[in-house]
Amino acid sequence: MVMPQTVESIEHARSANVPIVVAITKSDLETANPDRIRAQLSERGVEVEQWGGKTSCVEVSSKSGMGMDTLLETLALEAEILDLKANPDMPARAVVIESRLDKGKGALATVLVQNGTLRVGDAFAVGNYAGRVRALLDETGEQLKEVGPGCPCQIMGLDGAPFAGDRLTVYENEK
C-alpha cells in the first residue's frame, strides 16, 4: 500500500521538479503485491517503467538485501543521465531531512549534504535558525570531523529545530 509519507514525498518531488526513483519495499514478503503498489502509484500520476512510464521502480528488501544492488545501480544511472555533480571544495549546502529537540543534546537536525563539505566549527543558517556545528554524527552516532556531498549526518549546534526541507548554508562567520 502506498503510504501517506510516500504521497507527501511524491508531491515534494513534483513541486521541486525533480525526478523520482521508486523503491517498493518489503518485496520479499509472501503478502507483497508490487503490481498493486504500481497501480496505486499510477493513480497518483507516477508511471513506472514496467508499465510503460518513465519512472524507475525497483523491488527491494532491506531485511534480505534483495534488489539493493539494482537500486544503487538505478540511482547511479539516474545521476549520470542527469549529470549530477557536486563540488566538495566549497562551503556546504545541505537540506534538512528531520529535526528534533533532545534533552541532553539540544536541537539536532539530520541533513543531507548536497554540495561542499560540512565541517565541525562551520557557521551556518538553516530556516529561521543559525548556529555553529558543534558535532557531526553518522548513522551509528559516531563523531565525524567532516561530511562531503551525498552524505547524511546529524548536526549539533543549532539554536532551534528547523523544518524538514529547510536549506542549510555555511557562511564564513556567524554575522
JSON list of C-alpha atoms in Angstrom, two decimals:
[
{"chain": "A", "resi": 1, "resn": "MET", "atom": "CA", "xyz": [0.00, 0.00, 0.00]},
{"chain": "A", "resi": 2, "resn": "VAL", "atom": "CA", "xyz": [1.26, 3.48, -0.87]},
{"chain": "A", "resi": 3, "resn": "MET", "atom": "CA", "xyz": [1.72, 5.19, 2.50]},
{"chain": "A", "resi": 4, "resn": "PRO", "atom": "CA", "xyz": [0.84, 8.84, 3.28]},
{"chain": "A", "resi": 5, "resn": "GLN", "atom": "CA", "xyz": [4.52, 9.77, 3.59]},
{"chain": "A", "resi": 6, "resn": "THR", "atom": "CA", "xyz": [5.08, 8.40, 0.08]},
{"chain": "A", "resi": 7, "resn": "VAL", "atom": "CA", "xyz": [2.27, 10.57, -1.27]},
{"chain": "A", "resi": 8, "resn": "GLU", "atom": "CA", "xyz": [3.84, 13.55, 0.51]},
{"chain": "A", "resi": 9, "resn": "SER", "atom": "CA", "xyz": [7.25, 12.70, -0.99]},
{"chain": "A", "resi": 10, "resn": "ILE", "atom": "CA", "xyz": [5.72, 12.50, -4.47]},
{"chain": "A", "resi": 11, "resn": "GLU", "atom": "CA", "xyz": [4.20, 15.95, -4.02]},
{"chain": "A", "resi": 12, "resn": "HIS", "atom": "CA", "xyz": [7.50, 17.40, -2.75]},
{"chain": "A", "resi": 13, "resn": "ALA", "atom": "CA", "xyz": [9.37, 15.91, -5.72]},
{"chain": "A", "resi": 14, "resn": "ARG", "atom": "CA", "xyz": [6.80, 17.28, -8.15]},
{"chain": "A", "resi": 15, "resn": "SER", "atom": "CA", "xyz": [6.86, 20.77, -6.63]},
{"chain": "A", "resi": 16, "resn": "ALA", "atom": "CA", "xyz": [10.69, 20.77, -6.76]},
{"chain": "A", "resi": 17, "resn": "ASN", "atom": "CA", "xyz": [10.56, 19.42, -10.33]},
{"chain": "A", "resi": 18, "resn": "VAL", "atom": "CA", "xyz": [12.98, 16.58, -9.51]},
{"chain": "A", "resi": 19, "resn": "PRO", "atom": "CA", "xyz": [12.87, 13.02, -10.86]},
{"chain": "A", "resi": 20, "resn": "ILE", "atom": "CA", "xyz": [11.63, 10.14, -8.76]},
{"chain": "A", "resi": 21, "resn": "VAL", "atom": "CA", "xyz": [13.06, 6.65, -8.28]},
{"chain": "A", "resi": 22, "resn": "VAL", "atom": "CA", "xyz": [10.59, 4.30, -6.58]},
{"chain": "A", "resi": 23, "resn": "ALA", "atom": "CA", "xyz": [11.75, 1.55, -4.22]},
{"chain": "A", "resi": 24, "resn": "ILE", "atom": "CA", "xyz": [8.97, -0.91, -3.43]},
{"chain": "A", "resi": 25, "resn": "THR", "atom": "CA", "xyz": [9.98, -2.18, 0.00]},
{"chain": "A", "resi": 26, "resn": "LYS", "atom": "CA", "xyz": [9.28, -5.47, 1.76]},
{"chain": "A", "resi": 27, "resn": "SER", "atom": "CA", "xyz": [9.08, -7.17, -1.62]},
{"chain": "A", "resi": 28, "resn": "ASP", "atom": "CA", "xyz": [10.40, -10.42, -0.15]},
{"chain": "A", "resi": 29, "resn": "LEU", "atom": "CA", "xyz": [7.26, -10.99, 1.94]},
{"chain": "A", "resi": 30, "resn": "GLU", "atom": "CA", "xyz": [4.67, -13.54, 0.82]},
{"chain": "A", "resi": 31, "resn": "THR", "atom": "CA", "xyz": [1.98, -10.88, 1.14]},
{"chain": "A", "resi": 32, "resn": "ALA", "atom": "CA", "xyz": [3.87, -8.46, -1.13]},
{"chain": "A", "resi": 33, "resn": "ASN", "atom": "CA", "xyz": [1.95, -7.27, -4.16]},
{"chain": "A", "resi": 34, "resn": "PRO", "atom": "CA", "xyz": [4.23, -4.95, -6.19]},
{"chain": "A", "resi": 35, "resn": "ASP", "atom": "CA", "xyz": [1.68, -4.65, -9.01]},
{"chain": "A", "resi": 36, "resn": "ARG", "atom": "CA", "xyz": [-0.87, -3.26, -6.55]},
{"chain": "A", "resi": 37, "resn": "ILE", "atom": "CA", "xyz": [1.70, -0.66, -5.48]},
{"chain": "A", "resi": 38, "resn": "ARG", "atom": "CA", "xyz": [2.40, 0.21, -9.13]},
{"chain": "A", "resi": 39, "resn": "ALA", "atom": "CA", "xyz": [-1.36, 0.64, -9.70]},
{"chain": "A", "resi": 40, "resn": "GLN", "atom": "CA", "xyz": [-1.64, 2.94, -6.65]},
{"chain": "A", "resi": 41, "resn": "LEU", "atom": "CA", "xyz": [1.35, 4.95, -7.88]},
{"chain": "A", "resi": 42, "resn": "SER", "atom": "CA", "xyz": [-0.28, 5.22, -11.30]},
{"chain": "A", "resi": 43, "resn": "GLU", "atom": "CA", "xyz": [-3.45, 6.59, -9.67]},
{"chain": "A", "resi": 44, "resn": "ARG", "atom": "CA", "xyz": [-1.24, 9.36, -8.27]},
{"chain": "A", "resi": 45, "resn": "GLY", "atom": "CA", "xyz": [0.34, 10.11, -11.65]},
{"chain": "A", "resi": 46, "resn": "VAL", "atom": "CA", "xyz": [3.58, 8.18, -11.15]},
{"chain": "A", "resi": 47, "resn": "GLU", "atom": "CA", "xyz": [4.00, 5.98, -14.23]},
{"chain": "A", "resi": 48, "resn": "VAL", "atom": "CA", "xyz": [6.68, 3.33, -13.65]},
{"chain": "A", "resi": 49, "resn": "GLU", "atom": "CA", "xyz": [8.91, 1.91, -16.39]},
{"chain": "A", "resi": 50, "resn": "GLN", "atom": "CA", "xyz": [7.47, -1.61, -16.01]},
{"chain": "A", "resi": 51, "resn": "TRP", "atom": "CA", "xyz": [4.11, -0.20, -17.12]},
{"chain": "A", "resi": 52, "resn": "GLY", "atom": "CA", "xyz": [5.46, 1.96, -19.94]},
{"chain": "A", "resi": 53, "resn": "GLY", "atom": "CA", "xyz": [6.21, 5.07, -17.89]},
{"chain": "A", "resi": 54, "resn": "LYS", "atom": "CA", "xyz": [9.42, 6.98, -17.27]},
{"chain": "A", "resi": 55, "resn": "THR", "atom": "CA", "xyz": [9.83, 6.49, -13.51]},
{"chain": "A", "resi": 56, "resn": "SER", "atom": "CA", "xyz": [12.38, 3.89, -12.42]},
{"chain": "A", "resi": 57, "resn": "CYS", "atom": "CA", "xyz": [10.95, 1.36, -9.99]},
{"chain": "A", "resi": 58, "resn": "VAL", "atom": "CA", "xyz": [12.88, -1.32, -8.08]},
{"chain": "A", "resi": 59, "resn": "GLU", "atom": "CA", "xyz": [11.57, -4.05, -5.77]},
{"chain": "A", "resi": 60, "resn": "VAL", "atom": "CA", "xyz": [13.73, -4.26, -2.63]},
{"chain": "A", "resi": 61, "resn": "SER", "atom": "CA", "xyz": [14.00, -5.78, 0.82]},
{"chain": "A", "resi": 62, "resn": "SER", "atom": "CA", "xyz": [16.23, -4.22, 3.43]},
{"chain": "A", "resi": 63, "resn": "LYS", "atom": "CA", "xyz": [15.96, -7.37, 5.53]},
{"chain": "A", "resi": 64, "resn": "SER", "atom": "CA", "xyz": [17.20, -9.84, 2.91]},
{"chain": "A", "resi": 65, "resn": "GLY", "atom": "CA", "xyz": [19.10, -7.33, 0.78]},
{"chain": "A", "resi": 66, "resn": "MET", "atom": "CA", "xyz": [17.07, -8.27, -2.28]},
{"chain": "A", "resi": 67, "resn": "GLY", "atom": "CA", "xyz": [17.22, -5.63, -5.03]},
{"chain": "A", "resi": 68, "resn": "MET", "atom": "CA", "xyz": [19.62, -3.31, -3.21]},
{"chain": "A", "resi": 69, "resn": "ASP", "atom": "CA", "xyz": [22.34, -3.64, -5.86]},
{"chain": "A", "resi": 70, "resn": "THR", "atom": "CA", "xyz": [19.76, -2.90, -8.55]},
{"chain": "A", "resi": 71, "resn": "LEU", "atom": "CA", "xyz": [18.54, 0.15, -6.61]},
{"chain": "A", "resi": 72, "resn": "LEU", "atom": "CA", "xyz": [22.09, 1.50, -6.29]},
{"chain": "A", "resi": 73, "resn": "GLU", "atom": "CA", "xyz": [22.73, 0.90, -9.99]},
{"chain": "A", "resi": 74, "resn": "THR", "atom": "CA", "xyz": [19.47, 2.66, -10.86]},
{"chain": "A", "resi": 75, "resn": "LEU", "atom": "CA", "xyz": [20.36, 5.68, -8.71]},
{"chain": "A", "resi": 76, "resn": "ALA", "atom": "CA", "xyz": [23.85, 5.84, -10.25]},
{"chain": "A", "resi": 77, "resn": "LEU", "atom": "CA", "xyz": [22.36, 5.68, -13.75]},
{"chain": "A", "resi": 78, "resn": "GLU", "atom": "CA", "xyz": [19.86, 8.46, -12.95]},
{"chain": "A", "resi": 79, "resn": "ALA", "atom": "CA", "xyz": [22.69, 10.61, -11.56]},
{"chain": "A", "resi": 80, "resn": "GLU", "atom": "CA", "xyz": [24.74, 10.01, -14.71]},
{"chain": "A", "resi": 81, "resn": "ILE", "atom": "CA", "xyz": [21.85, 10.79, -17.05]},
{"chain": "A", "resi": 82, "resn": "LEU", "atom": "CA", "xyz": [21.05, 13.98, -15.12]},
{"chain": "A", "resi": 83, "resn": "ASP", "atom": "CA", "xyz": [24.78, 14.85, -14.99]},
{"chain": "A", "resi": 84, "resn": "LEU", "atom": "CA", "xyz": [24.61, 15.39, -11.23]},
{"chain": "A", "resi": 85, "resn": "LYS", "atom": "CA", "xyz": [27.87, 16.65, -9.79]},
{"chain": "A", "resi": 86, "resn": "ALA", "atom": "CA", "xyz": [28.89, 18.22, -6.52]},
{"chain": "A", "resi": 87, "resn": "ASN", "atom": "CA", "xyz": [31.93, 20.29, -5.57]},
{"chain": "A", "resi": 88, "resn": "PRO", "atom": "CA", "xyz": [33.43, 19.18, -2.23]},
{"chain": "A", "resi": 89, "resn": "ASP", "atom": "CA", "xyz": [35.77, 22.21, -2.17]},
{"chain": "A", "resi": 90, "resn": "MET", "atom": "CA", "xyz": [33.15, 24.85, -1.37]},
{"chain": "A", "resi": 91, "resn": "PRO", "atom": "CA", "xyz": [31.17, 25.83, 1.73]},
{"chain": "A", "resi": 92, "resn": "ALA", "atom": "CA", "xyz": [28.48, 23.25, 2.38]},
{"chain": "A", "resi": 93, "resn": "ARG", "atom": "CA", "xyz": [24.87, 23.37, 1.35]},
{"chain": "A", "resi": 94, "resn": "ALA", "atom": "CA", "xyz": [22.51, 20.77, 2.77]},
{"chain": "A", "resi": 95, "resn": "VAL", "atom": "CA", "xyz": [18.83, 20.02, 3.18]},
{"chain": "A", "resi": 96, "resn": "VAL", "atom": "CA", "xyz": [17.15, 19.06, 6.46]},
{"chain": "A", "resi": 97, "resn": "ILE", "atom": "CA", "xyz": [15.65, 15.57, 6.45]},
{"chain": "A", "resi": 98, "resn": "GLU", "atom": "CA", "xyz": [14.31, 15.74, 10.02]},
{"chain": "A", "resi": 99, "resn": "SER", "atom": "CA", "xyz": [14.98, 17.54, 13.28]},
{"chain": "A", "resi": 100, "resn": "ARG", "atom": "CA", "xyz": [14.13, 17.23, 16.94]},
{"chain": "A", "resi": 101, "resn": "LEU", "atom": "CA", "xyz": [14.87, 18.59, 20.37]},
{"chain": "A", "resi": 102, "resn": "ASP", "atom": "CA", "xyz": [16.88, 16.30, 22.65]},
{"chain": "A", "resi": 103, "resn": "LYS", "atom": "CA", "xyz": [17.00, 16.98, 26.40]},
{"chain": "A", "resi": 104, "resn": "GLY", "atom": "CA", "xyz": [20.73, 16.34, 26.66]},
{"chain": "A", "resi": 105, "resn": "LYS", "atom": "CA", "xyz": [21.96, 17.45, 23.24]},
{"chain": "A", "resi": 106, "resn": "GLY", "atom": "CA", "xyz": [19.64, 20.32, 22.37]},
{"chain": "A", "resi": 107, "resn": "ALA", "atom": "CA", "xyz": [18.37, 20.77, 18.83]},
{"chain": "A", "resi": 108, "resn": "LEU", "atom": "CA", "xyz": [19.51, 18.08, 16.41]},
{"chain": "A", "resi": 109, "resn": "ALA", "atom": "CA", "xyz": [18.99, 18.02, 12.66]},
{"chain": "A", "resi": 110, "resn": "THR", "atom": "CA", "xyz": [19.61, 15.22, 10.22]},
{"chain": "A", "resi": 111, "resn": "VAL", "atom": "CA", "xyz": [20.80, 16.74, 6.96]},
{"chain": "A", "resi": 112, "resn": "LEU", "atom": "CA", "xyz": [21.89, 15.53, 3.56]},
{"chain": "A", "resi": 113, "resn": "VAL", "atom": "CA", "xyz": [24.91, 17.43, 2.27]},
{"chain": "A", "resi": 114, "resn": "GLN", "atom": "CA", "xyz": [24.21, 18.35, -1.35]},
{"chain": "A", "resi": 115, "resn": "ASN", "atom": "CA", "xyz": [27.29, 20.38, -2.21]},
{"chain": "A", "resi": 116, "resn": "GLY", "atom": "CA", "xyz": [30.52, 21.33, -0.47]},
{"chain": "A", "resi": 117, "resn": "THR", "atom": "CA", "xyz": [31.89, 19.84, 2.73]},
{"chain": "A", "resi": 118, "resn": "LEU", "atom": "CA", "xyz": [30.33, 20.39, 6.16]},
{"chain": "A", "resi": 119, "resn": "ARG", "atom": "CA", "xyz": [32.89, 20.60, 8.97]},
{"chain": "A", "resi": 120, "resn": "VAL", "atom": "CA", "xyz": [32.86, 20.86, 12.76]},
{"chain": "A", "resi": 121, "resn": "GLY", "atom": "CA", "xyz": [33.11, 24.57, 13.60]},
{"chain": "A", "resi": 122, "resn": "ASP", "atom": "CA", "xyz": [31.30, 25.81, 10.47]},
{"chain": "A", "resi": 123, "resn": "ALA", "atom": "CA", "xyz": [28.89, 28.74, 10.98]},
{"chain": "A", "resi": 124, "resn": "PHE", "atom": "CA", "xyz": [25.56, 28.17, 9.26]},
{"chain": "A", "resi": 125, "resn": "ALA", "atom": "CA", "xyz": [21.97, 29.31, 8.81]},
{"chain": "A", "resi": 126, "resn": "VAL", "atom": "CA", "xyz": [19.06, 26.94, 8.30]},
{"chain": "A", "resi": 127, "resn": "GLY", "atom": "CA", "xyz": [15.43, 28.04, 8.07]},
{"chain": "A", "resi": 128, "resn": "ASN", "atom": "CA", "xyz": [14.81, 30.52, 10.91]},
{"chain": "A", "resi": 129, "resn": "TYR", "atom": "CA", "xyz": [17.79, 29.27, 12.89]},
{"chain": "A", "resi": 130, "resn": "ALA", "atom": "CA", "xyz": [21.54, 29.57, 12.91]},
{"chain": "A", "resi": 131, "resn": "GLY", "atom": "CA", "xyz": [24.49, 28.15, 14.76]},
{"chain": "A", "resi": 132, "resn": "ARG", "atom": "CA", "xyz": [27.94, 26.71, 14.61]},
{"chain": "A", "resi": 133, "resn": "VAL", "atom": "CA", "xyz": [28.49, 22.97, 14.07]},
{"chain": "A", "resi": 134, "resn": "ARG", "atom": "CA", "xyz": [29.47, 21.58, 17.49]},
{"chain": "A", "resi": 135, "resn": "ALA", "atom": "CA", "xyz": [29.39, 17.96, 16.37]},
{"chain": "A", "resi": 136, "resn": "LEU", "atom": "CA", "xyz": [28.68, 15.84, 13.31]},
{"chain": "A", "resi": 137, "resn": "LEU", "atom": "CA", "xyz": [27.38, 12.32, 13.84]},
{"chain": "A", "resi": 138, "resn": "ASP", "atom": "CA", "xyz": [26.95, 9.44, 11.41]},
{"chain": "A", "resi": 139, "resn": "GLU", "atom": "CA", "xyz": [24.02, 7.00, 11.45]},
{"chain": "A", "resi": 140, "resn": "THR", "atom": "CA", "xyz": [25.62, 4.97, 14.26]},
{"chain": "A", "resi": 141, "resn": "GLY", "atom": "CA", "xyz": [26.26, 8.04, 16.46]},
{"chain": "A", "resi": 142, "resn": "GLU", "atom": "CA", "xyz": [30.00, 8.11, 15.74]},
{"chain": "A", "resi": 143, "resn": "GLN", "atom": "CA", "xyz": [31.52, 11.58, 15.61]},
{"chain": "A", "resi": 144, "resn": "LEU", "atom": "CA", "xyz": [32.85, 12.85, 12.30]},
{"chain": "A", "resi": 145, "resn": "LYS", "atom": "CA", "xyz": [35.14, 15.78, 11.51]},
{"chain": "A", "resi": 146, "resn": "GLU", "atom": "CA", "xyz": [33.63, 16.50, 8.10]},
{"chain": "A", "resi": 147, "resn": "VAL", "atom": "CA", "xyz": [30.93, 15.28, 5.73]},
{"chain": "A", "resi": 148, "resn": "GLY", "atom": "CA", "xyz": [31.05, 15.55, 1.94]},
{"chain": "A", "resi": 149, "resn": "PRO", "atom": "CA", "xyz": [28.43, 15.72, -0.81]},
{"chain": "A", "resi": 150, "resn": "GLY", "atom": "CA", "xyz": [25.83, 12.97, -0.91]},
{"chain": "A", "resi": 151, "resn": "CYS", "atom": "CA", "xyz": [26.30, 12.03, 2.74]},
{"chain": "A", "resi": 152, "resn": "PRO", "atom": "CA", "xyz": [23.73, 12.29, 5.51]},
{"chain": "A", "resi": 153, "resn": "CYS", "atom": "CA", "xyz": [24.69, 13.28, 9.03]},
{"chain": "A", "resi": 154, "resn": "GLN", "atom": "CA", "xyz": [23.23, 14.63, 12.24]},
{"chain": "A", "resi": 155, "resn": "ILE", "atom": "CA", "xyz": [24.39, 18.05, 13.37]},
{"chain": "A", "resi": 156, "resn": "MET", "atom": "CA", "xyz": [24.52, 19.58, 16.82]},
{"chain": "A", "resi": 157, "resn": "GLY", "atom": "CA", "xyz": [24.86, 23.31, 17.45]},
{"chain": "A", "resi": 158, "resn": "LEU", "atom": "CA", "xyz": [21.52, 24.69, 16.30]},
{"chain": "A", "resi": 159, "resn": "ASP", "atom": "CA", "xyz": [19.61, 27.31, 18.25]},
{"chain": "A", "resi": 160, "resn": "GLY", "atom": "CA", "xyz": [16.30, 25.65, 17.35]},
{"chain": "A", "resi": 161, "resn": "ALA", "atom": "CA", "xyz": [14.79, 22.76, 15.40]},
{"chain": "A", "resi": 162, "resn": "PRO", "atom": "CA", "xyz": [14.34, 23.61, 11.69]},
{"chain": "A", "resi": 163, "resn": "PHE", "atom": "CA", "xyz": [11.68, 22.07, 9.46]},
{"chain": "A", "resi": 164, "resn": "ALA", "atom": "CA", "xyz": [12.22, 19.17, 7.08]},
{"chain": "A", "resi": 165, "resn": "GLY", "atom": "CA", "xyz": [13.11, 20.64, 3.70]},
{"chain": "A", "resi": 166, "resn": "ASP", "atom": "CA", "xyz": [14.82, 23.73, 5.12]},
{"chain": "A", "resi": 167, "resn": "ARG", "atom": "CA", "xyz": [18.11, 24.57, 3.41]},
{"chain": "A", "resi": 168, "resn": "LEU", "atom": "CA", "xyz": [21.33, 24.76, 5.42]},
{"chain": "A", "resi": 169, "resn": "THR", "atom": "CA", "xyz": [24.01, 27.13, 4.13]},
{"chain": "A", "resi": 170, "resn": "VAL", "atom": "CA", "xyz": [27.50, 27.51, 5.59]},
{"chain": "A", "resi": 171, "resn": "TYR", "atom": "CA", "xyz": [28.93, 31.04, 5.89]},
{"chain": "A", "resi": 172, "resn": "GLU", "atom": "CA", "xyz": [32.43, 32.36, 6.61]},
{"chain": "A", "resi": 173, "resn": "ASN", "atom": "CA", "xyz": [31.37, 33.72, 10.00]},
{"chain": "A", "resi": 174, "resn": "GLU", "atom": "CA", "xyz": [28.32, 33.98, 12.23]},
{"chain": "A", "resi": 175, "resn": "LYS", "atom": "CA", "xyz": [27.49, 37.55, 11.12]}
]
